[in-house]
PDB file of C-alpha atoms in Angstrom:
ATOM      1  CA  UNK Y   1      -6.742  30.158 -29.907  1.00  0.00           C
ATOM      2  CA  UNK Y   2      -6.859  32.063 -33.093  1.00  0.00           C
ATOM      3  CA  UNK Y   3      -3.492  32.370 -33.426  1.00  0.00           C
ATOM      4  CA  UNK Y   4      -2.712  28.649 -32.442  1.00  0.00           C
ATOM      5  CA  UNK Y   5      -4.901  28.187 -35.522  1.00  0.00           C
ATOM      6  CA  UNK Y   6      -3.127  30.448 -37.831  1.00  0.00           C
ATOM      7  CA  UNK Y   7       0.112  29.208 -37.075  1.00  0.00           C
ATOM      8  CA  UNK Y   8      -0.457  25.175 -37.123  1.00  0.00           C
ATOM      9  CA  UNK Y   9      -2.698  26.302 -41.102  1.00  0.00           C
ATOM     10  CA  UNK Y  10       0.304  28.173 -42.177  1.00  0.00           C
ATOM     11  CA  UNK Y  11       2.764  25.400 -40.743  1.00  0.00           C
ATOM     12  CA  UNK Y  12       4.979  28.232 -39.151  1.00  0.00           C
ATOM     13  CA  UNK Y  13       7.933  27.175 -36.106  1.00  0.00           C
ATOM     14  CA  UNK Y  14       5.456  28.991 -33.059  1.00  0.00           C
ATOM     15  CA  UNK Y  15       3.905  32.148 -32.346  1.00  0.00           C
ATOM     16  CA  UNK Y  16       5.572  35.004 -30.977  1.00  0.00           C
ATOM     17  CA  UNK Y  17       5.698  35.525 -26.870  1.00  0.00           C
ATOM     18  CA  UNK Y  18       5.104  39.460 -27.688  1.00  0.00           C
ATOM     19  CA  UNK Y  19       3.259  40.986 -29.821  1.00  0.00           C
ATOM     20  CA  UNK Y  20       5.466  44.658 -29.902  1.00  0.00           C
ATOM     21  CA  UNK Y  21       8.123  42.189 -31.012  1.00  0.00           C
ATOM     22  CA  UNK Y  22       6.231  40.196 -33.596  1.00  0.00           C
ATOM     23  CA  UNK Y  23       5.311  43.947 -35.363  1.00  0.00           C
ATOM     24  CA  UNK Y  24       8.633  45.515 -35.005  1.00  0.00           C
ATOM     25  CA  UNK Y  25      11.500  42.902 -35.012  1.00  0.00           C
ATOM     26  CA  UNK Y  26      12.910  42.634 -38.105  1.00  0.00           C
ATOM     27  CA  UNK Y  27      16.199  40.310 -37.301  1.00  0.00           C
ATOM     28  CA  UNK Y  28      15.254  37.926 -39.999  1.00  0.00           C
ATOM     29  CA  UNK Y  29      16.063  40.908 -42.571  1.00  0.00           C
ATOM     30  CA  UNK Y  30      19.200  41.626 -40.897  1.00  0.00           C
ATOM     31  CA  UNK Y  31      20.251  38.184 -40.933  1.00  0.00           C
ATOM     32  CA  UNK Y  32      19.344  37.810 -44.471  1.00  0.00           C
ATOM     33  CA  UNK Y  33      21.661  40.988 -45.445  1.00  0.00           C
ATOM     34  CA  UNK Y  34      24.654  39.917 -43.483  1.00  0.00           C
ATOM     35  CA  UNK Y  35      24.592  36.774 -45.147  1.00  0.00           C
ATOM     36  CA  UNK Y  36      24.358  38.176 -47.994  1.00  0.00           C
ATOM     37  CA  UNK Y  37      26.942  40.899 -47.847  1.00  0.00           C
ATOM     38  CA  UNK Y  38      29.215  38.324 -46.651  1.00  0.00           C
ATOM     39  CA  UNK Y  39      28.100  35.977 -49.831  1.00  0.00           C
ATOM     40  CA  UNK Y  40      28.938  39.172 -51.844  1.00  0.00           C
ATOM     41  CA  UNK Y  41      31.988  39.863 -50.698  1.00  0.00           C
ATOM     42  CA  UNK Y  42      33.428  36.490 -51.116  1.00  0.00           C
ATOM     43  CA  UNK Y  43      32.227  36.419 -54.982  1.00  0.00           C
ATOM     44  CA  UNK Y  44      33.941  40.175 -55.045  1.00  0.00           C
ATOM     45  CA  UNK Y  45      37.269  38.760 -53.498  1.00  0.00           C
ATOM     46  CA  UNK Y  46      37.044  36.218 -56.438  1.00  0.00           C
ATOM     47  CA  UNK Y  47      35.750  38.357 -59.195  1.00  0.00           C
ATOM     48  CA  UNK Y  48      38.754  40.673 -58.369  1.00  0.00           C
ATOM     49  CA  UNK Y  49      41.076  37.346 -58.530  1.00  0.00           C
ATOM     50  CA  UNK Y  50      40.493  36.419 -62.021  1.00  0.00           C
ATOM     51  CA  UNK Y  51      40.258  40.100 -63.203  1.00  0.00           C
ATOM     52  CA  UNK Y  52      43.786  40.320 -61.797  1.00  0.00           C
ATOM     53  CA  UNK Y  53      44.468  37.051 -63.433  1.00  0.00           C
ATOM     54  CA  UNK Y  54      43.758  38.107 -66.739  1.00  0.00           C
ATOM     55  CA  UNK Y  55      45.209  40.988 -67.204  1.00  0.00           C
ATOM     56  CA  UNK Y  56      47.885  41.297 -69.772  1.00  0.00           C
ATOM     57  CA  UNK Y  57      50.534  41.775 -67.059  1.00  0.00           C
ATOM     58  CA  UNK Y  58      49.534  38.282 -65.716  1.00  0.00           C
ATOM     59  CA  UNK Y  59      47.645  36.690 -68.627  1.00  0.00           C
ATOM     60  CA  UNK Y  60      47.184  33.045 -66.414  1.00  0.00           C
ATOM     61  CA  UNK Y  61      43.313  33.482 -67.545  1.00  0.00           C
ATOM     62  CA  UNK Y  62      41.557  34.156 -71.028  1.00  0.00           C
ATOM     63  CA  UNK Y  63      37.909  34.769 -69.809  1.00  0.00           C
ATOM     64  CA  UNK Y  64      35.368  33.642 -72.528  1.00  0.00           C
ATOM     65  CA  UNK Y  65      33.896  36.361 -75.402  1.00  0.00           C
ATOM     66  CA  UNK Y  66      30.466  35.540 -74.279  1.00  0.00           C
ATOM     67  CA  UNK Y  67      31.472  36.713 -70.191  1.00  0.00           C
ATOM     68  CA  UNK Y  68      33.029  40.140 -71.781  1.00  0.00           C
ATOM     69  CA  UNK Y  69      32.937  42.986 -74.274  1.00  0.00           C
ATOM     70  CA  UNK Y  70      35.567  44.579 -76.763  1.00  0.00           C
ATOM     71  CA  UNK Y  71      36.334  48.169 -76.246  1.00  0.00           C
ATOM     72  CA  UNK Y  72      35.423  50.780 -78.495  1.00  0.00           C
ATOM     73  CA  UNK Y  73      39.177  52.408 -79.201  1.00  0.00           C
ATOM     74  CA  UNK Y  74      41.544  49.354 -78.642  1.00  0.00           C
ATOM     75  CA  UNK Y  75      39.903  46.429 -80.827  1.00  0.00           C
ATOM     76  CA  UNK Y  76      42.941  44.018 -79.276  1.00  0.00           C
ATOM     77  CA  UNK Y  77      41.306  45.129 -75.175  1.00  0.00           C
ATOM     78  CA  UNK Y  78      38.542  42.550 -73.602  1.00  0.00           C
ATOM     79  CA  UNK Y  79      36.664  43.900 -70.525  1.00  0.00           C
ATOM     80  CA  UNK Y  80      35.450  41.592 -68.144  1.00  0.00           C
ATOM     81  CA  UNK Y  81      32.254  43.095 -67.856  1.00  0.00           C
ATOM     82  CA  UNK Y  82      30.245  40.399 -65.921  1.00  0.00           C
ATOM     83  CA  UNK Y  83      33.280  39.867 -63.201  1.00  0.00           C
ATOM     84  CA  UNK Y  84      33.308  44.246 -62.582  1.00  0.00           C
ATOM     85  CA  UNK Y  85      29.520  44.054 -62.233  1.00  0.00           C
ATOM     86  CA  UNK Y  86      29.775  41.144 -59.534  1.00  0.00           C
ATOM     87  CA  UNK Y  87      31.926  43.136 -57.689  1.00  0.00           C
ATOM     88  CA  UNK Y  88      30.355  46.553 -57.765  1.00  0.00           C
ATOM     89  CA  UNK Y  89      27.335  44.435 -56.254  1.00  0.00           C
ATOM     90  CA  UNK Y  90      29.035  43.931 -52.947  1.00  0.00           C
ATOM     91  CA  UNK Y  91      29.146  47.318 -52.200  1.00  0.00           C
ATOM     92  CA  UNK Y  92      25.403  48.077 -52.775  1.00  0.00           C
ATOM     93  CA  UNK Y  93      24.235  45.014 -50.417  1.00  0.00           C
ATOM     94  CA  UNK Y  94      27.006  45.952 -47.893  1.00  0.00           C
ATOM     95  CA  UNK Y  95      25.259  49.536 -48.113  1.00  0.00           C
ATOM     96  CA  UNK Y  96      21.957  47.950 -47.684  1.00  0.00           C
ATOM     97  CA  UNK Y  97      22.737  46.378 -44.781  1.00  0.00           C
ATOM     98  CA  UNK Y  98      24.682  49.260 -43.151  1.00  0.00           C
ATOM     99  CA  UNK Y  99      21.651  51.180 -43.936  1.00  0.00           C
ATOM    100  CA  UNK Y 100      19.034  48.968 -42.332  1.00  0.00           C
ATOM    101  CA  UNK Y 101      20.937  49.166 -39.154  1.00  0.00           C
ATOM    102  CA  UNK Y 102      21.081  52.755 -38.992  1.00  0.00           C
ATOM    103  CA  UNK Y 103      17.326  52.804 -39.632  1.00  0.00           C
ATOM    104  CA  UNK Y 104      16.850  49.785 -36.778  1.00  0.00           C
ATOM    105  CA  UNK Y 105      18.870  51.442 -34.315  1.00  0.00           C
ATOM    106  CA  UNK Y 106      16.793  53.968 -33.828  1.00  0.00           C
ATOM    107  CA  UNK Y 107      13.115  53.444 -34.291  1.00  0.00           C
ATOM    108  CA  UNK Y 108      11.133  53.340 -30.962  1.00  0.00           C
ATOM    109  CA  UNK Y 109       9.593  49.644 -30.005  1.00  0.00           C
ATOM    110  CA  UNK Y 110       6.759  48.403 -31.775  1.00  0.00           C
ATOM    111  CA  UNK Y 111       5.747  49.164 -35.364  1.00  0.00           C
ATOM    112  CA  UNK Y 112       6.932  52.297 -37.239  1.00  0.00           C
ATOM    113  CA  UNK Y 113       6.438  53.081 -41.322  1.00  0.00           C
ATOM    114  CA  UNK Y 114      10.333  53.348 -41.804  1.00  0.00           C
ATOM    115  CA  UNK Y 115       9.907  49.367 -41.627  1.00  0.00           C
ATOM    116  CA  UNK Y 116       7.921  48.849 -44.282  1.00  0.00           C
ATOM    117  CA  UNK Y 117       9.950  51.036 -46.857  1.00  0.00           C
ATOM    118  CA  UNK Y 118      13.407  49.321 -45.586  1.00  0.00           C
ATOM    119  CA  UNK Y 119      12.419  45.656 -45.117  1.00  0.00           C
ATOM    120  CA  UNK Y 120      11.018  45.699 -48.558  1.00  0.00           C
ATOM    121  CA  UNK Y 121      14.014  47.460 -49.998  1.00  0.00           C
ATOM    122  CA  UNK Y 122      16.324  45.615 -48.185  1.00  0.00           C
ATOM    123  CA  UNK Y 123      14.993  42.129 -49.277  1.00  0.00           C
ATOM    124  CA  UNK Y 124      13.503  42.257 -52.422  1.00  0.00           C
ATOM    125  CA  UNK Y 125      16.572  44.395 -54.378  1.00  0.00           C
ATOM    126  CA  UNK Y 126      19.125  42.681 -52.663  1.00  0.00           C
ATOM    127  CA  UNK Y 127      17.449  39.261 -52.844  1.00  0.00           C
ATOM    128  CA  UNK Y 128      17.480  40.029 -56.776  1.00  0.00           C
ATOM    129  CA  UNK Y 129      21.651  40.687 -56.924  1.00  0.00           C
ATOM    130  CA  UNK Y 130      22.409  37.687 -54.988  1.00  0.00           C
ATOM    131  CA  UNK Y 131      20.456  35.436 -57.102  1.00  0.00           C
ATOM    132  CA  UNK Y 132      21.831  36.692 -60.063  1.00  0.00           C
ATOM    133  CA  UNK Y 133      25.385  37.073 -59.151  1.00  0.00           C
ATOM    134  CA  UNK Y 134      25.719  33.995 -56.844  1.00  0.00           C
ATOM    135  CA  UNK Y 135      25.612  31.979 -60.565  1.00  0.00           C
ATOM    136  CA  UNK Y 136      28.092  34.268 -62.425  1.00  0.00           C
ATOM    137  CA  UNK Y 137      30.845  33.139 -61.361  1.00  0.00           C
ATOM    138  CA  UNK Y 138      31.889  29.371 -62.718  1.00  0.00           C
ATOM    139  CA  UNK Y 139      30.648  29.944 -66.451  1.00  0.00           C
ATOM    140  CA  UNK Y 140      33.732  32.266 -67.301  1.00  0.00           C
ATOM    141  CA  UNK Y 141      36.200  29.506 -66.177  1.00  0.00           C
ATOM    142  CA  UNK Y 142      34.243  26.661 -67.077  1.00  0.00           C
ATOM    143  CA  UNK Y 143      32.639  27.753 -70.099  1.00  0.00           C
ATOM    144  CA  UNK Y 144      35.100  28.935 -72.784  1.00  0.00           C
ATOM    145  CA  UNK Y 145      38.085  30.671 -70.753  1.00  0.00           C
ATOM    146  CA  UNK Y 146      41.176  29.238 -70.986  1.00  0.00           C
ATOM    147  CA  UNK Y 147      44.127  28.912 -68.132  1.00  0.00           C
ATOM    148  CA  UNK Y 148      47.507  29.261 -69.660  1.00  0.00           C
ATOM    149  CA  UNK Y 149      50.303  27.536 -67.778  1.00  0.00           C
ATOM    150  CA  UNK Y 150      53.192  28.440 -69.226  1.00  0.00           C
ATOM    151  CA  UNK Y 151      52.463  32.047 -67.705  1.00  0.00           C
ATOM    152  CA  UNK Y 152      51.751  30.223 -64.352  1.00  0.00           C
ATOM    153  CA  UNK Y 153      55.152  28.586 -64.427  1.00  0.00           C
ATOM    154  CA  UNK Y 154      57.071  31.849 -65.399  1.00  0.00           C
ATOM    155  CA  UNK Y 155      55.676  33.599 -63.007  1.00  0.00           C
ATOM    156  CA  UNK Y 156      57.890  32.268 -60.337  1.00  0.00           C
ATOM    157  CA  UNK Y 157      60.325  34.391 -58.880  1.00  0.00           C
ATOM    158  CA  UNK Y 158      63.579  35.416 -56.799  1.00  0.00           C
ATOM    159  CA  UNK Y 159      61.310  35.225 -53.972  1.00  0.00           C
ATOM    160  CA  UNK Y 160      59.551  31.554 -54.731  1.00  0.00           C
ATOM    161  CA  UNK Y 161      63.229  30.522 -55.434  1.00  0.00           C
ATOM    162  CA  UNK Y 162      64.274  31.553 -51.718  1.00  0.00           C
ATOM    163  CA  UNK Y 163      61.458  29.298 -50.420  1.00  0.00           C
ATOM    164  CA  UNK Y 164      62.716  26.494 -52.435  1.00  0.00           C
ATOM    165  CA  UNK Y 165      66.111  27.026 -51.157  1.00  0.00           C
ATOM    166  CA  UNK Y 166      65.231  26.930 -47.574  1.00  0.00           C
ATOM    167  CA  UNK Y 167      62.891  24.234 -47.652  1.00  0.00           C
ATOM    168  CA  UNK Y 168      65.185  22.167 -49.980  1.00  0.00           C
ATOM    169  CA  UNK Y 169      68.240  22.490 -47.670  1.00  0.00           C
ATOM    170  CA  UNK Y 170      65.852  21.590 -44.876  1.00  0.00           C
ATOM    171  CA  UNK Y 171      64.881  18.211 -46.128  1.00  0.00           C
ATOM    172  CA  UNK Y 172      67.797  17.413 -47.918  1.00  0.00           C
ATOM    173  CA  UNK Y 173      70.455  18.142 -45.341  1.00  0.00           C
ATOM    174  CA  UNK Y 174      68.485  17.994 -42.344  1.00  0.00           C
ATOM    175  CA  UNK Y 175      69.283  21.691 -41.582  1.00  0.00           C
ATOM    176  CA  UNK Y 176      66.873  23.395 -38.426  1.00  0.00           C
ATOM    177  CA  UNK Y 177      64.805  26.319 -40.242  1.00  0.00           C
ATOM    178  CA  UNK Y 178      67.282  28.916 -38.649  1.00  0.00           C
ATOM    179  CA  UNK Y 179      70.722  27.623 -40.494  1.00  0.00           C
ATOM    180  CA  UNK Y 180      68.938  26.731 -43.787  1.00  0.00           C
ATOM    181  CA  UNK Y 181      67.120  30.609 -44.046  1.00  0.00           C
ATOM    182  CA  UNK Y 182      70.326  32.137 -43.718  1.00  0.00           C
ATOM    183  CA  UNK Y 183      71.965  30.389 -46.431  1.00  0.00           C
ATOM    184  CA  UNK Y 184      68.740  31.118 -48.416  1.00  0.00           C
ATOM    185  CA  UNK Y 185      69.380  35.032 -47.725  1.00  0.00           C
ATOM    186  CA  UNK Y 186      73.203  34.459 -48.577  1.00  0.00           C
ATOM    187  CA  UNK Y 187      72.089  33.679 -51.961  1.00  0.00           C
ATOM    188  CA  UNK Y 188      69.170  36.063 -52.642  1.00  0.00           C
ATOM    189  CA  UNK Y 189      72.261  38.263 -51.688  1.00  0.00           C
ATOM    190  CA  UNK Y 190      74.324  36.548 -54.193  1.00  0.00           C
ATOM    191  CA  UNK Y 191      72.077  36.647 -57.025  1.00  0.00           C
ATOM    192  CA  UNK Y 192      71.268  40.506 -56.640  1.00  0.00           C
ATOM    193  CA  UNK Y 193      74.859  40.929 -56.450  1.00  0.00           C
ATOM    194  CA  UNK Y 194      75.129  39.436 -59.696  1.00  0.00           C
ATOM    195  CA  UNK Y 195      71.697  40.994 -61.658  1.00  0.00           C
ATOM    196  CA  UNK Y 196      70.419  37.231 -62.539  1.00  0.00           C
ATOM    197  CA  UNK Y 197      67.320  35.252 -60.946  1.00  0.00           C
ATOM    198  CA  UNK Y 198      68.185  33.006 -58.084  1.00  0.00           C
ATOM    199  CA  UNK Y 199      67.705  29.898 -60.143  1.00  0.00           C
ATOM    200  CA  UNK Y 200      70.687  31.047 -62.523  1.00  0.00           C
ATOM    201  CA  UNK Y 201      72.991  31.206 -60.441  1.00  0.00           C
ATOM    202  CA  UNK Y 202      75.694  28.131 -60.796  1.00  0.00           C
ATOM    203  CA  UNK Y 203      76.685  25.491 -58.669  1.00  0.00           C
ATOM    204  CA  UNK Y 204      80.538  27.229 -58.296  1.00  0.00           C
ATOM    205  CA  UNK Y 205      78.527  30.235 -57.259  1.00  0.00           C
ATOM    206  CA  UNK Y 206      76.701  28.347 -54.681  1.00  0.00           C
ATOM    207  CA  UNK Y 207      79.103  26.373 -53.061  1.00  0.00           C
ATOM    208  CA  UNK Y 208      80.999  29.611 -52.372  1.00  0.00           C
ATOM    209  CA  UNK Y 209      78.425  30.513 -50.417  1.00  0.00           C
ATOM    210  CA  UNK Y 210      78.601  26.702 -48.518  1.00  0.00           C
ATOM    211  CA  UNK Y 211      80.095  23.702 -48.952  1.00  0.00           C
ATOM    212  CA  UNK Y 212      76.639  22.345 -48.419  1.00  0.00           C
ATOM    213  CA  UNK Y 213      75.717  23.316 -51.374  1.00  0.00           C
ATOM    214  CA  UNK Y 214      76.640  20.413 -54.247  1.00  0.00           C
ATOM    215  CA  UNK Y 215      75.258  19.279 -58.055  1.00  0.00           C
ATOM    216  CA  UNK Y 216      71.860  18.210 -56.008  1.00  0.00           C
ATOM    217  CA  UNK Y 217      70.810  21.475 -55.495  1.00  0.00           C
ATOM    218  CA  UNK Y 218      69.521  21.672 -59.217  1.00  0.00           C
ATOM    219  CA  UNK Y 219      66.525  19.723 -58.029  1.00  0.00           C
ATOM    220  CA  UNK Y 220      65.524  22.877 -55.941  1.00  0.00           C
ATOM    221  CA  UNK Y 221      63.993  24.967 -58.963  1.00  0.00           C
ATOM    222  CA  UNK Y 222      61.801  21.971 -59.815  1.00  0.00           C
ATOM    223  CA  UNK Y 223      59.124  23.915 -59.263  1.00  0.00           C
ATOM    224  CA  UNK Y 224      56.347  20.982 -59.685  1.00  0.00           C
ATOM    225  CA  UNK Y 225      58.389  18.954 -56.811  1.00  0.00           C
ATOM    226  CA  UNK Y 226      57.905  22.170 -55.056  1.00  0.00           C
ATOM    227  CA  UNK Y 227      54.176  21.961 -55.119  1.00  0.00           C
ATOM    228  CA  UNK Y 228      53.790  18.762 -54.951  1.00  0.00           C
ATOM    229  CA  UNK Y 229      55.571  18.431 -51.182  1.00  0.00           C
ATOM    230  CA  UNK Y 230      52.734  20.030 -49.706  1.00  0.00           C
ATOM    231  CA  UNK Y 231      50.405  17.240 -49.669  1.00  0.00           C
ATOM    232  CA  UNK Y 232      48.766  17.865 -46.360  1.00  0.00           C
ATOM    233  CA  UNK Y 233      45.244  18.515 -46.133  1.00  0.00           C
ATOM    234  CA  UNK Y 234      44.440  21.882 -47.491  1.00  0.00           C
ATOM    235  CA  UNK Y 235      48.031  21.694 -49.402  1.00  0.00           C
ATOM    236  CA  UNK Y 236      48.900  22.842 -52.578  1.00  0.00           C
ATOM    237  CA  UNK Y 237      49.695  18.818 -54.312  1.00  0.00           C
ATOM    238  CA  UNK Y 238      47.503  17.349 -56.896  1.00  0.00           C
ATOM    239  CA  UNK Y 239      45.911  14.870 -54.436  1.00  0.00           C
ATOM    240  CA  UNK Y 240      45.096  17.617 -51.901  1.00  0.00           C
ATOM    241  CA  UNK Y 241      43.531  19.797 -54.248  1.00  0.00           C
ATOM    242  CA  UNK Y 242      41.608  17.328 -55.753  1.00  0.00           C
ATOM    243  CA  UNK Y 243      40.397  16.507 -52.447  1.00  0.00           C
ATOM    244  CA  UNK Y 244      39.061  19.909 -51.611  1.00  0.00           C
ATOM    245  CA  UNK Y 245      37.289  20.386 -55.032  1.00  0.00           C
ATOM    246  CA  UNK Y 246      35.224  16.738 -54.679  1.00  0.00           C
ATOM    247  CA  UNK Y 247      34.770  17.786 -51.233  1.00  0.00           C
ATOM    248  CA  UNK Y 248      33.106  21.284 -52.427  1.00  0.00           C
ATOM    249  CA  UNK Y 249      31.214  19.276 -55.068  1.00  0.00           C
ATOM    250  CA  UNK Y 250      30.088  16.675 -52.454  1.00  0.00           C
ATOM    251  CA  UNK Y 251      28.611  19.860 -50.439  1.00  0.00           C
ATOM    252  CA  UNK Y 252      27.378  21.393 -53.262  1.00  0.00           C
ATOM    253  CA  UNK Y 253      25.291  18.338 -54.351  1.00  0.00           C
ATOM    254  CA  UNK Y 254      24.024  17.902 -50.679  1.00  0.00           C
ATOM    255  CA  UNK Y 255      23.025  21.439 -50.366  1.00  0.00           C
ATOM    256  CA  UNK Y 256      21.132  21.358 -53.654  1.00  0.00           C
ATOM    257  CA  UNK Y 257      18.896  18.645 -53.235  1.00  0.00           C
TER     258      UNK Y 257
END
């Protein structure tokens, strides 16, 4: 009766059925640190992203002063401090929750001391990186950063160009897939033959590949026509995109409430 009491004052779900398992199950810690590895690692896939994204080799990103530091040889060098420190957390809460397996796995039934030292280790440090790295991540693109898309744009390549080439025969000329990827190769070959990027190479130099080929094909390297095709849901056009992002704000503002 006590514990009916307990429970209904302290508003919990029920009681436990066994009392070995209400002192020595810990599952709700576990839980917690495989969610949060798993929140970790997503924000470390994306921290990696825009570290990739703006490095001088790619330069599509300028992250904000205020979300990095200046190095203390090369004035001209920004570090992206805050985006190396999200990811270098995924690896301690990953370890945390390899960890409290390895302790879990082993402990006889019941209560043992090696709970109390990893359940509050496990929970309270870990609790303390996810809070504060789970709202790092927007303020360096939203606050300051800039996106540069002249870099996006001239990024594209011989390979992007084959794509367009394929999938522009295809819908033009009603080619199957097979037919319109080999005269895609043929001119990949075409253009290494000749040291230039695919989209440089002239209509003369085209049609000797095929007579399909004609004037139209210039339309191919329009590379926003090339995104903007894919306007499924989940594709890369405007409208699809724009979908995804109100329906992540949408779930956000549910979720937050």
């Amino acid at each position: 009766m006590l514990l009916l009491h307990v429970n209904v004052e302290l508003e919990f779900d029920g009681i436990s059925i066994n009392s070995m398992d209400a002192t020595g199950q810990r599952d709700f810690v576990a839980e917690f640190l495989f969610w949060a590895s798993l929140c970790l690692t997503h924000l470390s896939k994306m921290a990696g992203d825009l570290l990739l994204y703006s490095t001088k080799e790619f330069s599509f990103i300028a992250l904000a002063d205020a979300y990095s530091t200046g190095s203390s040889l090369m004035q001209q060098k920004k570090n992206a401090d805050r985006l190396e420190l999200i990811r270098s957390k995924a690896g301690r809460v990953l370890g945390s929750c390899a960890g409290f397996m390895m302790t879990i796995k082993g402990l006889p039934s019941s209560y043992n001391k090696d709970l109390q030292i990893r359940t509050c280790a496990g929970v309270n440090r870990n609790v303390q990186s996810l809070l504060l790295e789970s709202g790092a991540p927007p303020p360096p693109l939203a606050v300051g950063s800039k996106i540069d898309p002249r870099w996006l744009f001239d990024c594209f390549d011989t390979l992007h160009g084959a794509l367009r080439v394929t999938t522009g025969v295809m819908s033009t000329l009603k080619l199957p897939f097979r037919e319109a990827h080999g005269l895609s190769g043929r001119a990949v070959f075409q253009a290494e033959s000749k040291n230039v990027p695919l989209n440089q190479l002239t209509v003369e130099d085209l049609a000797a590949i095929s007579p399909l080929f004609d004037r139209d094909v210039a339309a191919v390297w329009d590379y926003t026509s090339s995104v903007e095709q894919y306007s499924a849901p989940g594709g890369t056009a405007r409208s699809s995109v724009t979908a995804q992002v109100q329906h992540l704000r949408r779930w956000l503002q549910d979720h937050t409430q």
